[in-house]
Short mmCIF file of C-alpha atoms in Angstrom, two decimals:
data_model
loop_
_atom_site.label_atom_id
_atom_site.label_comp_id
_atom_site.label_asym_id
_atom_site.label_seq_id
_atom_site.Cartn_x
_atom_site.Cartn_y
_atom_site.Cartn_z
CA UNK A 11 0.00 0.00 0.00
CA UNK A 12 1.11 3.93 -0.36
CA UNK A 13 3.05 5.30 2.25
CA UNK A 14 3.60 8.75 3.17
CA UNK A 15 2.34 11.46 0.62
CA UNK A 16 2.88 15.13 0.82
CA UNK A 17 0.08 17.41 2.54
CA UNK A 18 1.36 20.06 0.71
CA UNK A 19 -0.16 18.95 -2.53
CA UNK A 20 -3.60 20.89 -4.62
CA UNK A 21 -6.87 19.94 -3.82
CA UNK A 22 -8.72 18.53 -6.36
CA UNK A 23 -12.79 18.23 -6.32
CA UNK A 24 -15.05 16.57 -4.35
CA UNK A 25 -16.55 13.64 -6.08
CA UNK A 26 -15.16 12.83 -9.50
CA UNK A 27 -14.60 9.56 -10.54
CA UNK A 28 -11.07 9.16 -9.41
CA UNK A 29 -7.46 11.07 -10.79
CA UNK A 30 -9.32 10.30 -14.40
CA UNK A 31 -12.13 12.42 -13.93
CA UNK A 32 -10.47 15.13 -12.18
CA UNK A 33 -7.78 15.34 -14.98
CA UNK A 34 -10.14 14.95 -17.54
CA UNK A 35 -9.21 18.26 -18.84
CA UNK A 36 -5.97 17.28 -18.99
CA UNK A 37 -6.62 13.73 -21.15
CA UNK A 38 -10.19 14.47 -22.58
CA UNK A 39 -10.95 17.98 -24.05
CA UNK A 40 -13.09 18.95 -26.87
CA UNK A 41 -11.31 22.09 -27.93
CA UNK A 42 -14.70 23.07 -29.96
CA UNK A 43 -16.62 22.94 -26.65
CA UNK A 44 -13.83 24.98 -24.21
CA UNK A 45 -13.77 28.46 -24.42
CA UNK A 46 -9.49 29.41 -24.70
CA UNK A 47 -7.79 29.41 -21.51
CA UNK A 48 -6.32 33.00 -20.00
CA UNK A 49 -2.97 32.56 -21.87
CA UNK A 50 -4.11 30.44 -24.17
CA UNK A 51 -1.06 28.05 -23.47
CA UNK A 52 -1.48 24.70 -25.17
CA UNK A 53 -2.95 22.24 -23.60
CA UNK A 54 -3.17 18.43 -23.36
CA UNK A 55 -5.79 16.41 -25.19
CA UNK A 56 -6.88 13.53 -27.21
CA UNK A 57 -5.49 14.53 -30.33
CA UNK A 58 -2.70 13.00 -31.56
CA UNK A 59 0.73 15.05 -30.92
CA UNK A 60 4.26 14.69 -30.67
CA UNK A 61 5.54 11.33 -29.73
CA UNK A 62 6.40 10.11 -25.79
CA UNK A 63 7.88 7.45 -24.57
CA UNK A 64 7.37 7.04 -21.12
CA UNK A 65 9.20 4.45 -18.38
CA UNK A 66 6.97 3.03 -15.99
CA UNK A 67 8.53 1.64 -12.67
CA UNK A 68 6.16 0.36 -9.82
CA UNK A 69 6.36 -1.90 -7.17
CA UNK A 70 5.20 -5.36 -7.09
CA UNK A 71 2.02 -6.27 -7.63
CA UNK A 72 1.14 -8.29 -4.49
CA UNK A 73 -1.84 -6.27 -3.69
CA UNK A 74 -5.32 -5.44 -5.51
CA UNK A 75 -4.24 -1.95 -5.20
CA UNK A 76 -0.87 -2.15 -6.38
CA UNK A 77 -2.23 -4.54 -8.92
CA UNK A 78 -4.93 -1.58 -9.94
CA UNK A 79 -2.19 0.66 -10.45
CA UNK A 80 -0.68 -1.17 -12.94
CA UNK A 81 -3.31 -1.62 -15.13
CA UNK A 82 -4.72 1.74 -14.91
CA UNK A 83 -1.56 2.88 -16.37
CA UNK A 84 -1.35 0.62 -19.41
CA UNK A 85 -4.58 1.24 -19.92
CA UNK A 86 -4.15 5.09 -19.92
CA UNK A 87 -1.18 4.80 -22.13
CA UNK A 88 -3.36 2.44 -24.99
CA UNK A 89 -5.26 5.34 -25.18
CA UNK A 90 -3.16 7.38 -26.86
CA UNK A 91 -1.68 7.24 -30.47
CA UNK A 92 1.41 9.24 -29.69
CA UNK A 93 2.73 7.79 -26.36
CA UNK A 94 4.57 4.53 -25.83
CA UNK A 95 4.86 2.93 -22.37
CA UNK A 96 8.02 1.28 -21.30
CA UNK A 97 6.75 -0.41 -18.29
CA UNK A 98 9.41 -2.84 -16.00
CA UNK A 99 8.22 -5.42 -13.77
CA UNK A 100 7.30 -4.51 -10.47
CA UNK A 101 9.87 -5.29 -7.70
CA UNK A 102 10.15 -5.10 -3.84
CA UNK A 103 13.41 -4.97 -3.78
CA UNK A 104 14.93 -1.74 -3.83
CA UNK A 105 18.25 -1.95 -5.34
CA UNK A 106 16.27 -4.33 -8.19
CA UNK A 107 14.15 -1.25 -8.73
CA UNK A 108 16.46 1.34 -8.57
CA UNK A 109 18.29 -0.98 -11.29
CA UNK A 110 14.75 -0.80 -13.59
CA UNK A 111 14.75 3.11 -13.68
CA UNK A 112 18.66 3.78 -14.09
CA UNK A 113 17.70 1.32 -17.14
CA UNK A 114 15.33 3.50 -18.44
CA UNK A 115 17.12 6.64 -17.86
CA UNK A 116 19.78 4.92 -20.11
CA UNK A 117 17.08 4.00 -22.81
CA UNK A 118 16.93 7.74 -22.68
CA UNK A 119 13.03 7.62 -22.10
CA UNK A 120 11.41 11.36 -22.61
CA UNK A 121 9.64 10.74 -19.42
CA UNK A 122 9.51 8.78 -16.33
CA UNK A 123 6.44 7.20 -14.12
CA UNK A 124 7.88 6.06 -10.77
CA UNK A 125 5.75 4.72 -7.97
CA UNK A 126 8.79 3.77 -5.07
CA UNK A 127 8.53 0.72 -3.28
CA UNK A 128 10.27 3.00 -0.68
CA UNK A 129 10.23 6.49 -1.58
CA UNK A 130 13.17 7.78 0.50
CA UNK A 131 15.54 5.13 -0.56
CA UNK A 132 14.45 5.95 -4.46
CA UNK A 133 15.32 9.12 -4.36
CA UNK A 134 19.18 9.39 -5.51
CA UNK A 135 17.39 7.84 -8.44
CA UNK A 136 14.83 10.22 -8.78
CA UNK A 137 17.96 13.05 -9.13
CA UNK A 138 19.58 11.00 -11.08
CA UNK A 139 16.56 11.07 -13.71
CA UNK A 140 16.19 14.38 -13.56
CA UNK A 141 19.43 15.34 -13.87
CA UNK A 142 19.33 13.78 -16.70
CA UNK A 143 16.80 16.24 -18.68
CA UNK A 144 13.98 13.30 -18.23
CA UNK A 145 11.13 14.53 -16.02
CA UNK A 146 9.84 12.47 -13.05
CA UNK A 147 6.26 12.11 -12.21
CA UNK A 148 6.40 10.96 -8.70
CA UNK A 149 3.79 8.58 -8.11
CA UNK A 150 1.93 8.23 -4.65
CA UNK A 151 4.93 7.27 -2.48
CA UNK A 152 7.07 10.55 -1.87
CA UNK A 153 10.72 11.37 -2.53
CA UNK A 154 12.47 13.08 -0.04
CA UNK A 155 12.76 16.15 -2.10
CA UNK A 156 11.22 18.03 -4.58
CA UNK A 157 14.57 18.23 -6.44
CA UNK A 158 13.60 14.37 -7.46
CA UNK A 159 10.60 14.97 -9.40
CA UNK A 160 8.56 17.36 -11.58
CA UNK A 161 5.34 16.34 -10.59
CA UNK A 162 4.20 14.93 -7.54
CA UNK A 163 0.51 13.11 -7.75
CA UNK A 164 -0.73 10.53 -5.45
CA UNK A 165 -3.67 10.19 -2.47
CA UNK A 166 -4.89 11.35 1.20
CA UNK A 167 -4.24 9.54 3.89
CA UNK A 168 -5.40 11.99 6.49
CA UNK A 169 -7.98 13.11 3.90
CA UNK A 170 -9.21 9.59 4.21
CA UNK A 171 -9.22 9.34 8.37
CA UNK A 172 -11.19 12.24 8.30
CA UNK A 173 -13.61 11.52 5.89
CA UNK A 174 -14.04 8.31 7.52
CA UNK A 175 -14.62 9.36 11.06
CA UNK A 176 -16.88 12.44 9.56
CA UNK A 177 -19.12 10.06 7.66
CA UNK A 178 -19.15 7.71 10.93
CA UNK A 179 -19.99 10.70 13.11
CA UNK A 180 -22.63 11.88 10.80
CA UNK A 181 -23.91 8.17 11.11
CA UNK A 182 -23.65 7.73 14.80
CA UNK A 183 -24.41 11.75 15.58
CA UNK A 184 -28.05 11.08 17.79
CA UNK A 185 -26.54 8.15 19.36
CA UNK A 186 -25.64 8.34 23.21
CA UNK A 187 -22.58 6.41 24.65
CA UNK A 188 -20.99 5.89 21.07
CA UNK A 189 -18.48 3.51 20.71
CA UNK A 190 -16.30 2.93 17.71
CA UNK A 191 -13.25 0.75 16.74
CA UNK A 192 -10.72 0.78 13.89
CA UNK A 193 -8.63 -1.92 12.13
CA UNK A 194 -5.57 -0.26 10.99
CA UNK A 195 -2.98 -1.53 8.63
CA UNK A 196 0.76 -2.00 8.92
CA UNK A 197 1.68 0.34 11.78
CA UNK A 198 5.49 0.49 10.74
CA UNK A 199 3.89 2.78 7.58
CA UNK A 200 3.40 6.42 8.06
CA UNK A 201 0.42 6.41 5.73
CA UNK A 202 -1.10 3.85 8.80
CA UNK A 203 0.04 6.82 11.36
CA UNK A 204 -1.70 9.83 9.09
CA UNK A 205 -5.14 7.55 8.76
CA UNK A 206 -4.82 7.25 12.34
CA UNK A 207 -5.02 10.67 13.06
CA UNK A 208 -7.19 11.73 10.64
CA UNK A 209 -9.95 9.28 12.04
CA UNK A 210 -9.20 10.95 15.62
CA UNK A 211 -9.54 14.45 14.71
CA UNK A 212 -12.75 14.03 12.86
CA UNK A 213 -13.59 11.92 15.94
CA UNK A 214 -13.06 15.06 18.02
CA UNK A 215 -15.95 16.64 16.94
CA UNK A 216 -18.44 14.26 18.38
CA UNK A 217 -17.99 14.18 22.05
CA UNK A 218 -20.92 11.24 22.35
CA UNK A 219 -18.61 8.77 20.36
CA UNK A 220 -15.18 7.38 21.65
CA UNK A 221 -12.82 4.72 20.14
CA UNK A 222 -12.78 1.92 22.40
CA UNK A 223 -10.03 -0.65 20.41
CA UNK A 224 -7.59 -0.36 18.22
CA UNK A 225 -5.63 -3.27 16.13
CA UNK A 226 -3.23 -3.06 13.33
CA UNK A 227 -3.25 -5.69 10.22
CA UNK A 228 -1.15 -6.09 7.77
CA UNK A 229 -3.10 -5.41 4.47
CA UNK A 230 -3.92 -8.93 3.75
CA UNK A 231 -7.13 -11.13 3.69
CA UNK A 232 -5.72 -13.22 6.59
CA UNK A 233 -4.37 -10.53 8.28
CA UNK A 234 -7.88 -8.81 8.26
CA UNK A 235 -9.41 -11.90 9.29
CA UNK A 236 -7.20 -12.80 12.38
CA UNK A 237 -6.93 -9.12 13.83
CA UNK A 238 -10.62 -8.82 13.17
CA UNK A 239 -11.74 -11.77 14.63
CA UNK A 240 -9.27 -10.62 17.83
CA UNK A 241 -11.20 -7.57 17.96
CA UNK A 242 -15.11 -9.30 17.50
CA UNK A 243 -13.72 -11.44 20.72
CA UNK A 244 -12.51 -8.47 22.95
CA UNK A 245 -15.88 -6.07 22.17
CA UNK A 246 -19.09 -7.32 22.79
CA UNK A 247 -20.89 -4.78 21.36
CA UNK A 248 -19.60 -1.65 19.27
CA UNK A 249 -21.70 0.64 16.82
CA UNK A 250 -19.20 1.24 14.03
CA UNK A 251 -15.70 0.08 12.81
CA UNK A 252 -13.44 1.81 10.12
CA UNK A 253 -11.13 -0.69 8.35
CA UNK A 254 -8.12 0.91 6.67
CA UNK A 255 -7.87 -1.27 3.45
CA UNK A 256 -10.77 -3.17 1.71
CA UNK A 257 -8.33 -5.74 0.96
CA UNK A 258 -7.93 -6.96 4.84
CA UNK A 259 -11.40 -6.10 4.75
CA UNK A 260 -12.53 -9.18 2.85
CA UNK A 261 -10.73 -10.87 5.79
CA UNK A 262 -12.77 -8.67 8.29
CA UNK A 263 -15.71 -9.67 6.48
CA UNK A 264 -15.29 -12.81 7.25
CA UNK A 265 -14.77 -12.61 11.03
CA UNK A 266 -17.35 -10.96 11.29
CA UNK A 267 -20.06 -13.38 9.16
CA UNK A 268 -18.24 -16.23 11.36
CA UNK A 269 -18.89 -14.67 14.28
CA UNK A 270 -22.46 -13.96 13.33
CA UNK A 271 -22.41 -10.04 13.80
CA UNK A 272 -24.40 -7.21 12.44
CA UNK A 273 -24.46 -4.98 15.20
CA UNK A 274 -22.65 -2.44 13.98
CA UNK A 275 -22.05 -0.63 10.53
CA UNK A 276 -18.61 -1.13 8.59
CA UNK A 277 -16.23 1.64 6.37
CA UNK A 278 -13.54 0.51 4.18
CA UNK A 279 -11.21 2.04 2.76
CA UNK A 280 -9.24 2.23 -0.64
CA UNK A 281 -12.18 1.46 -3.38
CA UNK A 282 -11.92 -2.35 -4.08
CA UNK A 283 -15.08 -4.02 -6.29
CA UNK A 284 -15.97 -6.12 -4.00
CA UNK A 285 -16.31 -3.61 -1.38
CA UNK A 286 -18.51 -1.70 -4.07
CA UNK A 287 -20.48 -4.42 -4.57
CA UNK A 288 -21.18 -5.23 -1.16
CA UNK A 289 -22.41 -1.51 -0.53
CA UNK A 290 -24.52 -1.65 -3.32
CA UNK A 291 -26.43 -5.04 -2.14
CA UNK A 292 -26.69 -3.20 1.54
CA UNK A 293 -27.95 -7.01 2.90
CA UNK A 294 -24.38 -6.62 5.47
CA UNK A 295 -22.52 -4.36 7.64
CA UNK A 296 -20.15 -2.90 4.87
CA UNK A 297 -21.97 0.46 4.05
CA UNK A 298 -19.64 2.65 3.34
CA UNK A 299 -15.93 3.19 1.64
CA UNK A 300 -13.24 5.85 1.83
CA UNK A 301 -11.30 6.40 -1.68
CA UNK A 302 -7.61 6.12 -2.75
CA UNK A 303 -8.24 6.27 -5.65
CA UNK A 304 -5.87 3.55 -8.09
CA UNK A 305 -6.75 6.01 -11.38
CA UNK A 306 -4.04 8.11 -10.19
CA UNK A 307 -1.68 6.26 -12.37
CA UNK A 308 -4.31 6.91 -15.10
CA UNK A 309 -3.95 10.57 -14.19
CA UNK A 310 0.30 9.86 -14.21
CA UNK A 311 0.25 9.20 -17.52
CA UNK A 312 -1.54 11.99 -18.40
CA UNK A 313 0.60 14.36 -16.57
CA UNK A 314 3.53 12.91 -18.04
CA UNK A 315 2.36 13.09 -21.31
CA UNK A 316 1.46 16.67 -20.94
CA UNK A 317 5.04 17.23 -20.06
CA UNK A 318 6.58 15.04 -23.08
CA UNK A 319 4.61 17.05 -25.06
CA UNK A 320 5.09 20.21 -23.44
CA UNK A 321 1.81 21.31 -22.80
CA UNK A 322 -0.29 22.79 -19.75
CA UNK A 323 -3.57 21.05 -17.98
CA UNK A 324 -6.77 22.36 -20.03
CA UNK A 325 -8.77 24.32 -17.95
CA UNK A 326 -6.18 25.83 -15.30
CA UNK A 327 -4.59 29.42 -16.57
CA UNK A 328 -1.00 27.98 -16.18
CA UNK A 329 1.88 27.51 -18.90
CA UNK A 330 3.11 24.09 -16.58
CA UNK A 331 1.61 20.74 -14.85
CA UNK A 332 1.39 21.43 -11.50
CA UNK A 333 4.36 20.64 -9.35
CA UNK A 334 1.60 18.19 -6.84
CA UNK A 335 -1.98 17.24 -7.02
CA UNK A 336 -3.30 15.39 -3.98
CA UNK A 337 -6.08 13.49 -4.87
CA UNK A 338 -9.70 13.48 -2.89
CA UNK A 339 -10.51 10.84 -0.56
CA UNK A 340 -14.43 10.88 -1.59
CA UNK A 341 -16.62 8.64 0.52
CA UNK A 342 -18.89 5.93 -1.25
CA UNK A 343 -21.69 4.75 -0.39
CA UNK A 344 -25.05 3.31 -1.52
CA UNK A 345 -26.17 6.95 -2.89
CA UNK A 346 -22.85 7.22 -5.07
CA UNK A 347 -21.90 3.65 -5.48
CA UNK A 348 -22.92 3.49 -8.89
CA UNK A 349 -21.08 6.51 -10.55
CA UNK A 350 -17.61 4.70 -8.85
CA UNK A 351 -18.11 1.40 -9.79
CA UNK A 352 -16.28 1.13 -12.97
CA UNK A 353 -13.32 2.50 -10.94
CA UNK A 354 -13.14 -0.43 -8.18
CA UNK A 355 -10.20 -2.49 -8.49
CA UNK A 356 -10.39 -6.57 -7.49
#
């Protein structure tokens, strides 16, 4: 899963469907339609332009999200005539990684795509890149400078504790004597840490709920389902529970059928299908899910084929990308779960 992101990045809308939606000026213009921008800079669009080659690096692949990522950027690329995706395979292993992108850098790629497997440990390669002349788009996971990358684009993780314990406050607002737990993910991760405290200060603002347990997984299905079923054992009775990752959360889900429990109402957290799905049918505890959003390597692509081709996002006044866009963490539920279902990953 992501780790830290930068807090210091633009805040993007309120409900589109994912990075895609927010970008679409960027990746999906009618020029006919769009009155000319202030400066009338060029802009990204559909039509065909000059040709980019962009490197891809990413982590492995051993998680729905990670997975999503992936595909969301080859299928961004296949969308466009002009850009060709150089895309390694995903790795763990730092030094293996760091060994993909110094390859690219050497194939002399026009742009690069970099989601870290460890962003601090990445970054003499992220210099290195742009050093270079080839611009990084810095994917999710953070460098530990701005000197490493052009663009900075990833999710919320306090953006999605908040939202989580707003929507759970709103839920729980009339009831006396509230009590709430959470099932956190790898606590090791700072992204687990801002979640954390996101969920508490929104939790601050409703003085009848408090969080009565607290147990960290480790983003898996059995993970989910051990820690939850620790938790189910230890509480008796709770009225909510906010679950970090809806990837654990299939585990969770299962504790909790096991243990024969519907007490209580569930959030997730990331946007998986089958947490979409489960909203939708509303027959369980699962009513709710906090976004981080996988489409932001949709929107990666974008960016970095804005800057291969030298052009500006359509529909802001500026010459340049953006230096960071920080992506919404948009709550669905069984009002909006429609409009995001095309987006959840499996």
């Amino acid at each position: 899963m992501p780790e830290l992101t930068s807090r210091r990045g633009l805040l993007f809308g309120t409900a589109a469907v994912g990075a895609g939606a927010l970008l679409a000026g960027c990746t999906s213009n009618d020029s006919k339609d769009e009155a000319p921008a202030a400066n009338d800079q060029p802009a990204a669009d559909d039509k065909p332009g000059k040709a980019v080659t962009i490197g891809f690096a990413g982590p492995q692949a051993d998680h729905g999200w990670l997975n999503a990522i992936n595909d969301n950027a080859k299928n961004r690329a296949k969308k466009y005539s002009d850009v060709t995706l150089e895309i390694t395979e995903g790795s763990n292993d730092t030094a293996q990684q760091i060994g993909q992108i110094e390859t690219l850098i050497n194939k002399k790629v026009d742009v690069l795509v970099v989601l870290p497997a460890d962003g601090k440990a990445l970054t003499q390669v992220g210099l290195k890149a742009m050093r270079a002349g080839i611009p990084v788009v810095n994917l999710d996971r953070i460098f530990n400078t701005p000197q490493a990358y052009r663009c900075w684009i990833g999710g919320d993780n306090y953006g999605m504790g908040l939202n989580a314990g707003h929507y759970i406050g709103q839920k729980l607002k009339g009831k006396s004597n509230a009590k709430v737990i959470e099932l956190a993910g790898l606590d090791n991760l700072e992204l687990t840490k801002q979640r954390t405290k996101g969920f508490d200060d929104a939790l601050k603002n409703y003085p009848n709920i408090r969080k009565v347990a607290r147990q960290a997984a480790e983003f898996t299905v059995e993970s989910g389902q051990a820690k939850m079923a620790q938790l189910l054992q230890a509480q008796s009775s709770f009225d909510a529970l906010w679950n970090h990752d809806d990837d654990q959360g299939v585990g969770a889900l299962r504790a909790i059928d096991q243990a024969g429990r519907d007490d209580f109402l569930m959030v997730g957290g990331a946007g998986a299908l089958s947490a979409f799905q489960a909203i939708k049918q509303d027959n369980g505890v699962l009513k709710a899910t906090v976004l981080y959003p996988p489409t932001m390597a949709a929107s990666a692509i974008d960016l970095a084929r804005a800057l291969g081709q030298s052009k500006g996002i359509s529909g802001l006044s500026e010459f340049e990308i953006p230096a960071s866009l920080t992506l919404y963490s948009a709550v669905v539920d069984k009002t909006n779960v429609d409009q995001y279902m095309s987006t959840g990953f499996k």
